[in-house]
Short mmCIF file of C-alpha atoms in Angstrom, two decimals:
data_model
loop_
_atom_site.label_atom_id
_atom_site.label_comp_id
_atom_site.label_asym_id
_atom_site.label_seq_id
_atom_site.Cartn_x
_atom_site.Cartn_y
_atom_site.Cartn_z
CA MET X 964 26.82 1.10 -15.81
CA ALA X 965 27.75 4.71 -16.84
CA THR X 966 31.17 5.91 -16.09
CA PRO X 967 32.53 9.43 -15.74
CA ARG X 968 33.60 9.71 -19.42
CA GLY X 969 33.80 13.55 -19.41
CA LEU X 970 36.71 13.48 -17.05
CA GLY X 971 39.26 13.83 -19.85
CA SER X 972 37.34 16.74 -21.29
CA LEU X 973 37.24 18.52 -17.91
CA LEU X 974 41.01 18.15 -17.53
CA LEU X 975 41.52 19.55 -21.04
CA LEU X 976 39.42 22.54 -20.25
CA LEU X 977 41.50 23.30 -17.04
CA LEU X 978 44.62 23.31 -19.22
CA LEU X 979 43.23 25.79 -21.80
CA PRO X 980 44.11 29.54 -21.70
CA THR X 981 41.66 31.52 -19.58
CA SER X 982 41.64 34.69 -21.51
CA GLY X 983 38.23 35.35 -22.95
CA GLN X 984 37.15 31.90 -21.74
CA GLU X 985 36.41 32.56 -18.13
CA LYS X 986 32.88 31.13 -18.48
CA THR X 987 34.12 27.97 -20.06
CA THR X 988 36.57 27.24 -17.09
CA GLU X 989 33.67 27.55 -14.57
CA GLN X 990 31.26 25.38 -16.46
CA PRO X 991 32.74 21.97 -15.46
CA ARG X 992 32.49 22.76 -11.77
CA ASN X 993 28.71 23.41 -12.15
CA THR X 994 27.94 20.78 -14.99
CA CYS X 995 25.71 18.68 -12.77
CA LEU X 996 23.62 21.61 -11.80
CA GLY X 997 22.49 21.89 -15.41
CA ARG X 998 22.59 25.73 -15.57
CA ASN X 999 25.26 26.11 -18.15
CA ASN X 1000 25.04 25.02 -21.81
CA ILE X 1001 21.62 23.53 -21.28
CA ASP X 1002 20.85 23.70 -24.90
CA LYS X 1003 24.35 22.56 -26.20
CA TYR X 1004 24.56 19.05 -27.51
CA ASP X 1005 28.14 18.92 -28.80
CA THR X 1006 30.52 16.04 -27.80
CA LEU X 1007 32.01 17.98 -25.02
CA ASN X 1008 28.74 18.85 -23.34
CA LEU X 1009 27.21 15.45 -23.84
CA ASN X 1010 30.17 13.82 -22.07
CA ASP X 1011 30.09 16.49 -19.19
CA LYS X 1012 26.32 15.92 -18.64
CA ALA X 1013 26.77 12.10 -18.85
CA SER X 1014 29.36 12.19 -16.07
CA CYS X 1015 26.36 13.08 -13.72
CA PHE X 1016 24.86 9.74 -14.23
CA THR X 1017 27.36 8.41 -11.69
CA LYS X 1018 28.23 11.73 -9.78
CA CYS X 1019 24.64 12.32 -8.74
CA ARG X 1020 24.04 9.48 -6.26
CA GLN X 1021 22.38 11.19 -3.34
CA TRP X 1022 18.90 12.72 -3.35
CA GLY X 1023 18.90 16.49 -2.48
CA SER X 1024 22.55 16.94 -3.29
CA ASP X 1025 23.58 20.70 -3.70
CA SER X 1026 25.96 19.75 -6.45
CA CYS X 1027 23.24 18.11 -8.71
CA ASN X 1028 20.02 19.55 -10.22
CA VAL X 1029 18.19 16.38 -11.19
CA GLU X 1030 15.42 18.34 -12.70
CA ASN X 1031 17.63 20.37 -15.03
CA LEU X 1032 19.71 17.29 -16.00
CA GLN X 1033 16.61 15.16 -16.88
CA ARG X 1034 15.26 18.07 -19.00
CA TYR X 1035 18.59 18.22 -20.90
CA TRP X 1036 18.29 14.64 -21.93
CA LEU X 1037 14.56 14.78 -22.59
CA ASN X 1038 15.20 17.65 -25.10
CA PHE X 1039 18.07 15.78 -26.77
CA GLU X 1040 15.62 13.95 -29.27
CA ALA X 1041 13.96 17.10 -30.11
CA HIS X 1042 17.40 18.67 -30.92
CA LEU X 1043 18.16 15.54 -33.12
CA VAL X 1044 15.15 15.79 -35.19
CA LYS X 1045 15.08 19.56 -35.50
CA GLU X 1046 18.64 20.71 -35.91
CA SER X 1047 20.96 17.83 -35.94
CA LEU X 1048 22.43 16.74 -39.39
CA THR X 1049 24.04 13.65 -37.91
CA GLU X 1050 22.21 10.50 -38.69
CA LYS X 1051 24.02 8.36 -35.98
CA VAL X 1052 25.32 9.09 -32.52
CA ASN X 1053 27.73 6.61 -31.15
CA MET X 1054 28.99 7.39 -27.49
CA PRO X 1055 29.52 4.88 -24.69
CA PHE X 1056 26.50 6.00 -22.81
CA LEU X 1057 24.34 7.09 -25.87
CA LYS X 1058 23.35 5.36 -29.15
CA ALA X 1059 21.03 7.25 -31.48
CA LEU X 1060 19.62 6.88 -34.88
CA VAL X 1061 17.97 9.96 -36.92
CA GLN X 1062 16.34 8.66 -40.11
CA ASN X 1063 13.92 10.18 -42.58
CA LEU X 1064 10.96 7.87 -43.27
CA SER X 1065 8.19 7.87 -45.82
CA THR X 1066 4.69 7.90 -44.36
CA ASN X 1067 3.40 5.90 -47.23
CA THR X 1068 4.40 2.49 -46.04
CA ALA X 1069 2.55 -0.77 -46.45
CA GLU X 1070 4.23 -2.77 -43.75
CA ASP X 1071 5.43 -2.49 -40.11
CA LEU X 1072 8.82 -1.27 -39.65
CA TYR X 1073 11.26 -2.84 -37.19
CA PHE X 1074 14.35 -1.28 -35.54
CA SER X 1075 17.09 -2.96 -33.55
CA LEU X 1076 17.56 -1.85 -30.01
CA LYS X 1077 20.74 -3.74 -28.97
CA PRO X 1078 22.24 -1.55 -26.24
CA SER X 1079 25.83 -1.95 -27.44
CA GLN X 1080 24.91 -0.85 -31.00
CA ILE X 1081 23.40 2.14 -32.69
CA PRO X 1082 19.72 1.44 -33.49
CA ARG X 1083 19.13 0.45 -37.14
CA GLN X 1084 16.29 -0.56 -39.27
CA VAL X 1085 15.68 -4.25 -39.63
CA MET X 1086 15.26 -5.43 -43.20
CA LYS X 1087 12.32 -7.72 -44.32
CA ASP X 1088 14.61 -10.77 -44.93
CA GLU X 1089 16.39 -10.48 -41.45
CA ASP X 1090 15.62 -12.24 -38.26
CA LYS X 1091 13.90 -10.14 -35.71
CA PRO X 1092 16.45 -9.15 -33.05
CA PRO X 1093 15.76 -9.85 -29.45
CA ASP X 1094 15.74 -6.19 -28.50
CA ARG X 1095 13.58 -4.11 -30.94
CA VAL X 1096 10.89 -1.60 -31.51
CA ARG X 1097 7.98 -2.18 -33.99
CA LEU X 1098 6.17 0.75 -35.71
CA PRO X 1099 2.93 -0.38 -37.07
CA LYS X 1100 2.11 0.66 -40.72
CA SER X 1101 -1.00 2.54 -39.26
CA PHE X 1102 1.41 4.65 -37.08
CA PHE X 1103 2.36 6.95 -39.99
CA ARG X 1104 -1.26 7.39 -41.16
CA SER X 1105 -2.31 8.47 -37.68
CA LEU X 1106 0.28 11.38 -37.41
CA PRO X 1107 -1.26 14.88 -37.73
CA GLY X 1108 -0.84 16.64 -40.88
CA ASN X 1109 -0.37 15.39 -44.52
CA ARG X 1110 3.29 14.73 -44.67
CA SER X 1111 5.06 12.52 -47.09
CA GLU X 1112 8.01 12.18 -45.00
CA VAL X 1113 8.96 12.53 -41.25
CA ARG X 1114 12.05 12.48 -39.23
CA LEU X 1115 12.33 9.61 -36.76
CA ALA X 1116 14.81 9.67 -33.82
CA ILE X 1117 15.51 6.56 -31.71
CA THR X 1118 17.73 6.82 -28.68
CA ILE X 1119 19.25 4.29 -26.23
CA LEU X 1120 20.45 6.06 -23.13
CA ASP X 1121 22.53 4.43 -20.34
CA ILE X 1122 21.46 6.37 -17.17
CA GLY X 1123 23.95 4.50 -14.84
CA SER X 1124 23.21 3.97 -11.12
CA GLY X 1125 22.82 7.57 -9.91
CA THR X 1126 19.55 9.36 -9.12
CA LEU X 1127 18.82 10.57 -12.67
CA PHE X 1128 15.63 9.18 -14.14
CA LYS X 1129 14.98 7.07 -10.91
CA GLY X 1130 12.17 9.04 -9.38
CA PRO X 1131 10.65 8.67 -5.85
CA GLN X 1132 9.50 5.11 -6.50
CA LEU X 1133 13.01 3.85 -7.03
CA GLY X 1134 14.65 5.55 -4.06
CA LEU X 1135 13.45 3.15 -1.44
CA GLY X 1136 16.31 0.72 -1.41
CA ASP X 1137 13.99 -2.25 -1.90
CA GLY X 1138 15.74 -3.68 -4.92
CA SER X 1139 13.67 -1.61 -7.49
CA GLY X 1140 15.37 -0.25 -10.54
CA VAL X 1141 15.40 0.37 -14.24
CA LEU X 1142 16.33 -2.81 -15.96
CA ASN X 1143 19.94 -2.72 -17.07
CA ASN X 1144 19.70 1.15 -16.50
CA HIS X 1145 18.59 1.62 -20.24
CA LEU X 1146 16.11 4.04 -21.52
CA VAL X 1147 14.68 3.92 -25.06
CA GLY X 1148 13.46 7.29 -26.55
CA LEU X 1149 11.26 7.66 -29.63
CA SER X 1150 10.19 10.92 -31.27
CA VAL X 1151 8.79 11.93 -34.65
CA GLY X 1152 9.55 15.40 -35.93
CA GLN X 1153 8.40 18.02 -33.39
CA MET X 1154 5.03 16.32 -32.97
CA HIS X 1155 3.43 15.39 -29.71
CA VAL X 1156 2.27 11.87 -30.57
CA THR X 1157 -0.42 10.33 -28.19
CA LYS X 1158 -3.40 8.09 -28.20
CA LEU X 1159 -2.28 6.00 -31.11
CA ALA X 1160 -5.07 3.76 -32.49
CA GLU X 1161 -2.53 0.88 -32.81
CA PRO X 1162 0.24 1.12 -30.29
CA LEU X 1163 3.91 0.72 -30.97
CA GLU X 1164 5.76 -2.24 -29.65
CA ILE X 1165 9.06 -2.36 -27.84
CA VAL X 1166 10.65 -5.67 -26.88
CA PHE X 1167 13.28 -5.95 -24.02
CA SER X 1168 15.13 -9.10 -23.76
CA HIS X 1169 16.33 -10.25 -20.23
CA GLN X 1170 16.64 -13.33 -18.23
CA ARG X 1171 13.60 -14.58 -16.04
CA PRO X 1172 13.40 -12.15 -13.12
CA PRO X 1173 13.13 -13.43 -9.46
CA SER X 1174 9.90 -14.80 -8.32
CA ASN X 1175 9.16 -11.93 -5.93
CA MET X 1176 9.89 -9.22 -8.55
CA THR X 1177 7.79 -7.84 -11.28
CA LEU X 1178 8.47 -6.00 -14.56
CA THR X 1179 6.45 -3.13 -15.63
CA CYS X 1180 6.53 -1.10 -18.92
CA VAL X 1181 6.77 2.53 -18.02
CA PHE X 1182 7.36 6.05 -19.47
CA TRP X 1183 8.93 9.11 -17.95
CA ASP X 1184 6.08 11.55 -17.07
CA VAL X 1185 7.38 15.07 -16.55
CA THR X 1186 4.14 16.13 -14.99
CA LYS X 1187 4.53 13.93 -11.91
CA GLY X 1188 6.10 15.65 -8.92
CA PRO X 1189 8.77 18.26 -9.05
CA THR X 1190 11.22 16.42 -11.15
CA GLY X 1191 9.03 13.81 -12.84
CA ASP X 1192 8.47 10.12 -12.31
CA TRP X 1193 7.79 6.83 -13.99
CA ALA X 1194 4.13 6.16 -15.10
CA SER X 1195 2.37 3.22 -16.86
CA GLU X 1196 -0.70 4.86 -18.26
CA GLY X 1197 -1.12 3.95 -21.90
CA CYS X 1198 1.18 1.08 -21.63
CA SER X 1199 0.72 -2.65 -21.32
CA THR X 1200 3.06 -5.25 -20.19
CA GLU X 1201 3.41 -8.75 -21.52
CA VAL X 1202 6.02 -11.19 -20.24
CA VAL X 1203 7.03 -13.65 -22.91
CA PRO X 1204 9.81 -16.33 -22.68
CA GLU X 1205 12.38 -14.21 -24.51
CA GLY X 1206 11.69 -11.01 -22.49
CA THR X 1207 8.97 -8.43 -22.02
CA VAL X 1208 6.85 -6.89 -24.66
CA CYS X 1209 5.77 -3.17 -24.09
CA CYS X 1210 2.77 -1.79 -26.10
CA CYS X 1211 2.30 1.92 -25.69
CA ASP X 1212 -0.03 4.50 -27.36
CA HIS X 1213 2.39 7.41 -27.34
CA LEU X 1214 6.05 8.46 -27.93
CA THR X 1215 8.47 9.52 -25.23
CA PHE X 1216 11.31 7.74 -23.21
CA PHE X 1217 10.49 4.26 -22.19
CA ALA X 1218 11.94 1.69 -19.67
CA LEU X 1219 11.26 -1.54 -17.92
CA LEU X 1220 11.01 -1.20 -14.15
CA LEU X 1221 11.98 -4.07 -11.86
CA ARG X 1222 10.14 -3.85 -8.63
CA PRO X 1223 9.08 -6.15 -5.71
CA THR X 1224 5.65 -7.52 -6.09
CA LEU X 1225 3.00 -9.60 -4.41
CA ASP X 1226 0.19 -11.12 -6.39
CA GLN X 1227 -3.33 -10.95 -5.14
CA SER X 1228 -3.49 -14.36 -3.56
CA THR X 1229 -0.27 -13.90 -1.79
CA VAL X 1230 -1.28 -10.51 -0.45
CA HIS X 1231 -4.63 -11.96 0.68
CA ILE X 1232 -2.84 -14.79 2.59
CA LEU X 1233 -0.16 -12.42 4.16
CA THR X 1234 -2.96 -10.03 5.28
CA ARG X 1235 -4.98 -12.81 6.90
CA ILE X 1236 -1.93 -14.06 8.66
CA SER X 1237 -1.06 -10.62 9.90
CA GLN X 1238 -4.61 -9.92 11.00
CA ALA X 1239 -4.86 -13.20 12.84
CA GLY X 1240 -1.43 -12.71 14.43
CA CYS X 1241 -2.21 -9.15 15.39
CA GLY X 1242 -5.60 -10.17 17.04
CA VAL X 1243 -3.81 -12.84 19.01
CA SER X 1244 -1.12 -10.48 20.07
CA MET X 1245 -3.64 -7.88 21.22
CA ILE X 1246 -5.28 -10.50 23.51
CA PHE X 1247 -1.96 -11.45 25.16
CA LEU X 1248 -0.88 -7.76 25.57
CA VAL X 1249 -4.24 -7.04 27.29
CA PHE X 1250 -3.48 -9.95 29.63
CA THR X 1251 0.05 -8.47 30.10
CA ILE X 1252 -1.41 -5.11 31.22
CA ILE X 1253 -4.00 -6.65 33.51
CA LEU X 1254 -1.23 -8.91 35.02
CA TYR X 1255 0.98 -5.82 35.69
CA ALA X 1256 -2.01 -4.07 37.34
CA VAL X 1257 -2.69 -7.01 39.64
CA LEU X 1258 1.03 -7.41 40.52
CA ARG X 1259 1.22 -3.71 41.17
CA LEU X 1260 -1.67 -3.88 43.65
CA SER X 1261 -0.44 -7.06 45.38
CA ARG X 1262 3.35 -6.36 45.61
CA GLN X 1263 4.49 -3.07 47.22
CA ARG X 1264 8.01 -3.38 45.75
CA PHE X 1265 6.58 -3.89 42.24
CA LYS X 1266 5.46 -0.26 42.12
CA SER X 1267 9.00 1.15 42.17
CA GLU X 1268 10.62 -1.21 39.59
CA ASP X 1269 11.07 0.54 36.11
CA ALA X 1270 11.43 -2.60 33.95
CA PRO X 1271 7.77 -3.78 34.34
CA LYS X 1272 6.71 -0.19 33.39
CA ILE X 1273 8.85 -0.21 30.29
CA HIS X 1274 7.68 -3.56 29.25
CA VAL X 1275 4.11 -2.40 29.68
CA ALA X 1276 4.66 0.81 27.72
CA LEU X 1277 6.13 -1.34 24.85
CA GLY X 1278 3.17 -3.69 25.15
CA GLY X 1279 0.74 -0.73 25.06
CA SER X 1280 2.35 0.74 21.88
CA LEU X 1281 2.19 -2.68 20.10
CA PHE X 1282 -1.35 -2.96 21.09
CA LEU X 1283 -2.22 0.34 19.62
CA LEU X 1284 -0.19 -0.34 16.64
CA ASN X 1285 -1.97 -3.71 15.96
CA LEU X 1286 -5.34 -1.85 16.42
CA ALA X 1287 -4.34 0.74 13.97
CA PHE X 1288 -3.20 -1.91 11.43
CA LEU X 1289 -6.54 -3.80 11.74
CA VAL X 1290 -8.49 -0.58 11.22
CA ASN X 1291 -6.28 0.64 8.32
CA VAL X 1292 -6.43 -2.63 6.36
CA GLY X 1293 -10.07 -3.03 7.14
CA SER X 1294 -11.03 0.42 6.02
CA GLY X 1295 -8.84 0.36 2.84
CA SER X 1296 -9.55 3.52 0.75
CA LYS X 1297 -13.02 4.10 2.30
CA GLY X 1298 -13.76 7.56 3.56
CA SER X 1299 -12.46 11.12 2.61
CA ASP X 1300 -8.92 12.01 1.73
CA ALA X 1301 -8.77 13.77 5.28
CA ALA X 1302 -9.84 10.48 6.90
CA CYS X 1303 -7.20 8.61 5.01
CA TRP X 1304 -4.52 11.21 5.93
CA ALA X 1305 -5.56 10.78 9.49
CA ARG X 1306 -5.38 6.92 9.49
CA GLY X 1307 -1.92 6.98 7.94
CA ALA X 1308 -0.69 9.49 10.37
CA VAL X 1309 -2.03 7.48 13.36
CA PHE X 1310 -0.57 4.31 11.96
CA HIS X 1311 2.79 5.92 11.31
CA TYR X 1312 2.80 7.27 14.83
CA PHE X 1313 2.12 4.15 16.70
CA LEU X 1314 4.57 2.27 14.45
CA LEU X 1315 7.29 4.90 15.50
CA CYS X 1316 6.17 4.51 19.12
CA ALA X 1317 6.74 0.75 18.88
CA PHE X 1318 10.27 1.27 17.40
CA THR X 1319 11.10 3.79 19.98
CA TRP X 1320 10.08 1.81 22.94
CA MET X 1321 12.03 -1.16 21.67
CA GLY X 1322 15.16 1.11 21.52
CA LEU X 1323 14.30 2.17 25.16
CA GLU X 1324 14.12 -1.41 26.21
CA ALA X 1325 17.59 -1.85 24.76
CA PHE X 1326 18.76 1.39 26.52
CA HIS X 1327 17.38 0.01 29.91
CA LEU X 1328 18.92 -3.27 29.31
CA TYR X 1329 22.29 -1.58 28.67
CA LEU X 1330 22.04 0.22 32.07
CA LEU X 1331 21.17 -2.92 33.89
CA ALA X 1332 23.67 -5.33 32.41
CA VAL X 1333 26.45 -3.52 30.67
CA ARG X 1334 26.93 -0.13 32.30
CA VAL X 1335 25.71 -1.09 35.93
CA PHE X 1336 27.31 1.59 37.78
CA ASN X 1337 26.45 5.49 37.71
CA THR X 1338 23.03 4.78 36.28
CA TYR X 1339 21.00 7.20 38.33
CA PHE X 1340 18.53 9.39 36.36
CA GLY X 1341 16.06 11.58 38.19
CA HIS X 1342 12.47 10.94 37.09
CA TYR X 1343 13.83 8.11 35.03
CA PHE X 1344 10.53 6.52 33.65
CA LEU X 1345 9.02 9.93 33.01
CA LYS X 1346 11.97 11.09 30.90
CA LEU X 1347 11.71 7.69 28.97
CA SER X 1348 8.00 8.25 28.41
CA LEU X 1349 8.66 11.72 27.01
CA VAL X 1350 10.99 10.11 24.47
CA GLY X 1351 8.85 7.03 23.82
CA TRP X 1352 5.65 8.95 23.07
CA GLY X 1353 6.93 12.52 22.31
CA LEU X 1354 9.64 11.92 19.64
CA PRO X 1355 7.33 9.91 17.35
CA ALA X 1356 4.76 12.79 17.71
CA LEU X 1357 7.29 15.27 16.49
CA ILE X 1358 8.30 13.23 13.51
CA VAL X 1359 4.65 12.67 12.50
CA ILE X 1360 3.94 16.32 12.79
CA GLY X 1361 6.78 17.12 10.52
CA THR X 1362 5.88 14.46 7.98
CA GLY X 1363 2.23 15.38 8.08
CA SER X 1364 2.99 19.04 7.43
CA ALA X 1365 4.61 17.98 4.28
CA ASN X 1366 1.29 16.33 3.18
CA SER X 1367 2.97 12.85 2.94
CA TYR X 1368 0.01 10.70 4.00
CA GLY X 1369 -2.49 9.40 1.59
CA LEU X 1370 -3.64 6.18 -0.26
CA TYR X 1371 -0.99 3.61 -0.80
CA THR X 1372 -1.69 0.86 -3.42
CA ILE X 1373 0.10 -2.53 -3.88
CA ARG X 1374 -0.17 -3.93 -7.36
CA ASP X 1375 0.43 -7.32 -8.81
CA ARG X 1376 2.17 -8.41 -11.98
CA GLU X 1377 -0.81 -7.34 -14.18
CA ASN X 1378 -0.86 -3.95 -12.53
CA ARG X 1379 -4.12 -4.77 -10.82
CA THR X 1380 -4.65 -3.51 -7.20
CA SER X 1381 -3.91 -6.17 -4.66
CA LEU X 1382 -4.23 -3.99 -1.48
CA GLU X 1383 -5.06 -0.38 -0.67
CA LEU X 1384 -4.38 1.26 2.77
CA CYS X 1385 -3.80 4.67 4.08
CA TRP X 1386 -0.03 5.13 4.47
CA PHE X 1387 2.45 7.25 2.63
CA ARG X 1388 1.35 8.72 -0.73
CA GLU X 1389 3.00 7.35 -3.82
CA GLY X 1390 5.46 9.65 -5.37
CA THR X 1391 7.57 12.15 -3.51
CA ALA X 1392 6.26 11.03 -0.18
CA MET X 1393 8.25 7.76 -0.60
CA PHE X 1394 11.38 9.83 0.38
CA ALA X 1395 9.78 10.61 3.69
CA LEU X 1396 8.93 6.91 4.21
CA TYR X 1397 12.52 6.01 3.51
CA ILE X 1398 13.90 8.52 6.22
CA THR X 1399 11.21 8.29 8.93
CA VAL X 1400 10.43 4.48 8.87
CA HIS X 1401 13.26 2.65 7.19
CA GLY X 1402 16.04 4.88 8.58
CA TYR X 1403 14.49 5.19 12.09
CA PHE X 1404 13.92 1.44 12.31
CA LEU X 1405 17.57 0.70 11.35
CA ILE X 1406 18.88 2.92 14.09
CA THR X 1407 16.71 1.38 16.71
CA PHE X 1408 17.23 -2.09 15.54
CA LEU X 1409 21.10 -1.90 15.23
CA PHE X 1410 21.32 -0.32 18.70
CA GLY X 1411 19.14 -3.21 20.15
CA MET X 1412 21.17 -5.71 18.47
CA VAL X 1413 24.55 -4.35 19.75
CA VAL X 1414 23.10 -4.26 23.35
CA LEU X 1415 21.63 -7.83 23.02
CA ALA X 1416 25.00 -9.05 21.83
CA LEU X 1417 26.86 -7.61 24.87
CA VAL X 1418 24.35 -8.91 27.22
CA ALA X 1419 24.42 -12.31 25.59
CA TRP X 1420 28.32 -12.23 25.89
CA LYS X 1421 28.08 -11.41 29.70
CA ILE X 1422 25.42 -14.05 30.28
CA PHE X 1423 27.40 -16.93 28.59
CA THR X 1424 30.93 -16.00 29.65
CA LEU X 1425 30.98 -13.95 32.88
CA SER X 1426 28.32 -15.85 34.66
CA GLY X 1427 29.84 -19.08 33.82
CA ALA X 1428 32.93 -18.10 35.80
CA THR X 1429 31.04 -17.18 38.96
CA ALA X 1430 27.77 -19.01 39.11
CA VAL X 1431 27.37 -22.38 40.64
CA LYS X 1432 26.97 -25.09 37.90
CA GLU X 1433 23.41 -26.16 37.61
CA ARG X 1434 21.72 -28.72 35.50
CA GLY X 1435 20.06 -27.03 32.50
CA GLN X 1436 21.87 -23.71 33.14
CA ASN X 1437 22.68 -23.18 29.46
CA ARG X 1438 18.95 -23.83 28.58
CA LYS X 1439 17.98 -21.01 31.10
CA LYS X 1440 20.54 -18.74 29.38
CA VAL X 1441 19.15 -19.44 25.99
CA LEU X 1442 15.60 -18.76 27.19
CA THR X 1443 16.77 -15.53 28.86
CA ILE X 1444 18.21 -14.39 25.56
CA LEU X 1445 15.07 -15.22 23.58
CA GLY X 1446 13.06 -13.32 26.10
CA LEU X 1447 15.13 -10.21 25.87
CA SER X 1448 14.99 -10.67 21.92
CA SER X 1449 11.27 -10.15 21.91
CA LEU X 1450 11.75 -6.89 23.86
CA VAL X 1451 14.30 -5.28 21.50
CA GLY X 1452 12.47 -6.35 18.39
CA VAL X 1453 14.47 -9.04 16.86
CA THR X 1454 11.48 -10.33 14.78
CA TRP X 1455 11.40 -7.04 13.05
CA GLY X 1456 14.92 -7.67 11.64
CA LEU X 1457 13.47 -10.54 9.67
CA ALA X 1458 12.38 -7.83 7.22
CA ILE X 1459 16.00 -7.71 6.01
CA PHE X 1460 15.67 -11.18 4.62
CA THR X 1461 12.47 -10.73 2.79
CA PRO X 1462 14.05 -10.02 -0.62
CA LEU X 1463 15.36 -13.75 -0.53
CA GLY X 1464 12.03 -15.13 -1.35
CA LEU X 1465 8.38 -15.49 -0.60
CA SER X 1466 8.96 -18.01 2.22
CA THR X 1467 10.96 -15.29 4.28
CA VAL X 1468 7.95 -12.96 3.69
CA TYR X 1469 5.69 -15.45 5.32
CA ILE X 1470 8.09 -16.13 8.16
CA PHE X 1471 8.39 -12.42 8.77
CA ALA X 1472 4.64 -11.85 8.69
CA LEU X 1473 3.96 -14.62 11.26
CA PHE X 1474 6.74 -14.16 13.78
CA ASN X 1475 6.44 -10.21 13.69
CA SER X 1476 2.67 -10.26 14.31
CA LEU X 1477 3.15 -12.50 17.27
CA GLN X 1478 5.59 -10.20 19.12
CA GLY X 1479 2.91 -9.50 21.67
CA VAL X 1480 2.57 -13.13 22.50
CA PHE X 1481 6.37 -13.38 22.92
CA ILE X 1482 6.37 -10.30 25.27
CA CYS X 1483 3.53 -11.73 27.37
CA CYS X 1484 5.29 -15.03 27.90
CA TRP X 1485 8.44 -13.23 28.97
CA PHE X 1486 6.62 -10.92 31.31
CA THR X 1487 4.68 -13.87 32.80
CA ILE X 1488 7.91 -15.95 33.30
CA LEU X 1489 9.74 -13.10 34.68
CA TYR X 1490 7.37 -11.78 37.38
CA LEU X 1491 4.48 -14.22 37.98
CA PRO X 1492 6.44 -17.10 39.60
CA SER X 1493 8.72 -16.72 42.49
CA GLN X 1494 11.85 -14.85 41.44
CA SER X 1495 14.14 -17.47 42.92
CA THR X 1496 12.91 -20.05 40.38
CA THR X 1497 12.53 -17.94 37.27
CA VAL X 1498 15.02 -18.42 34.29
CA SER X 1499 15.79 -14.77 34.40
CA SER X 1500 16.15 -14.17 38.13
CA SER X 1501 19.44 -12.32 37.53
CA THR X 1502 17.54 -9.84 35.33
CA ALA X 1503 15.01 -9.30 38.07
CA ARG X 1504 17.60 -8.66 40.68
CA LEU X 1505 19.38 -6.28 38.40
CA ASP X 1506 16.21 -4.29 37.87
CA GLN X 1507 15.60 -4.08 41.67
CA ALA X 1508 19.23 -2.76 42.27
CA HIS X 1509 18.66 -0.26 39.53
CA SER X 1510 15.18 0.83 40.93
CA ALA X 1511 16.66 1.16 44.49
CA SER X 1512 19.27 3.55 43.01
CA GLN X 1513 16.56 5.80 41.64
CA GLU X 1514 14.86 6.22 45.00
#
């Protein structure tokens, strides 16, 4: 990982006399904005810019201009081959070799890419190093112009753990990243080399990746998005026992991306599990809504209780979410861009509605079992409905105005398409996904878990001191907690464990898609039998007391 090596240089500048050097003393404060000395590549400026690898850790930071900093490093190789008289650069975060080569070569050329050493040419009688680049002999003949000699620059850059050269795809917090945070840059003279007849070959050595992760050879594409992003066009990936071989038909900065992956068969199985679970949940949720309507007509008191209304609102949002999911997966990439945008927006809206109503279930549970007193709110359920259906609408409108919805593609290890659906567009829209889905879910989930823990503590401690001991009382308490867990979305929390392996992905897909079944069972046990015999009679009585206080 890169460290702020420029700190000593910054302190030195602060101690220098300021006369005639006012601009110099201001430069360190703005070094990560990339405005000053953007074309200076002396040791001092290289150290200053390298410190930004660790300083720039937050997207959108006012103290960092990622685009300017990335451009600074992308232009470094051009500086080396054009102006630099130095043949080698040896710095903690940067290793570079600049060498003149004859274009009249009869054999492939190999160069070592060991991150801790300056790149060097490997002689014929040497063993091939584990990290290396191979330039085929046809490479020099395919260069434009008739030149007897060209200037080659090879760079190994340690980009650290900050936001530089990460791009939108690696800002999701899903374990994605640049392998070992190392970039390899290749350039020849001042030529733009593309579409090579025989690709160059870069070998990255590494240990075997986890089974749920994939390695992809990529290059930095400055044309993607406002600040650039990783792309794989023109590069192929081959995983071998000793590492990964990247074959690319152009010269630029290359890296090996480590990202979560699902192969086609796994995606197919998970999709079928989710579709079946969603279908079953929809049937049970319809039964729940019908049961609520029957009880509302047959029991006068039932009309004034708030908890059943909240349960049905949650069930309705889950029904619509499951329906949107089935339509989205079934449609894939069919239709126009506008239709795909609409499907992505609708799916996002009902997903947020489900999260919001789970959070409102936790809020209502907090009023019933934790706060208890001073819980009167005028037009209580109406206000909950405005939040449950209105807040997600505002978020979707804001997200849609940024044109964040579009086709989303899941690829396997061979970069083949495993699944296409209308969701957030790949690229800069991934940041909106991180905020409006991952962040939103995390807030509602943590709130629900805190409330559920408080309620469980009350049920298992306070009730034991006052209630008459009954046979099987602990079993009833456990069943009550499980029922409440389905309302606050505990099954969604299984997503946290999916990076542990494929088995946890299957468990999440199964249990999460059956949330509607669990809610139906809870609703039936809670309201269909006589409340004197239900395992959750205390919850029902609490809601009756709360409903009476609203009248």
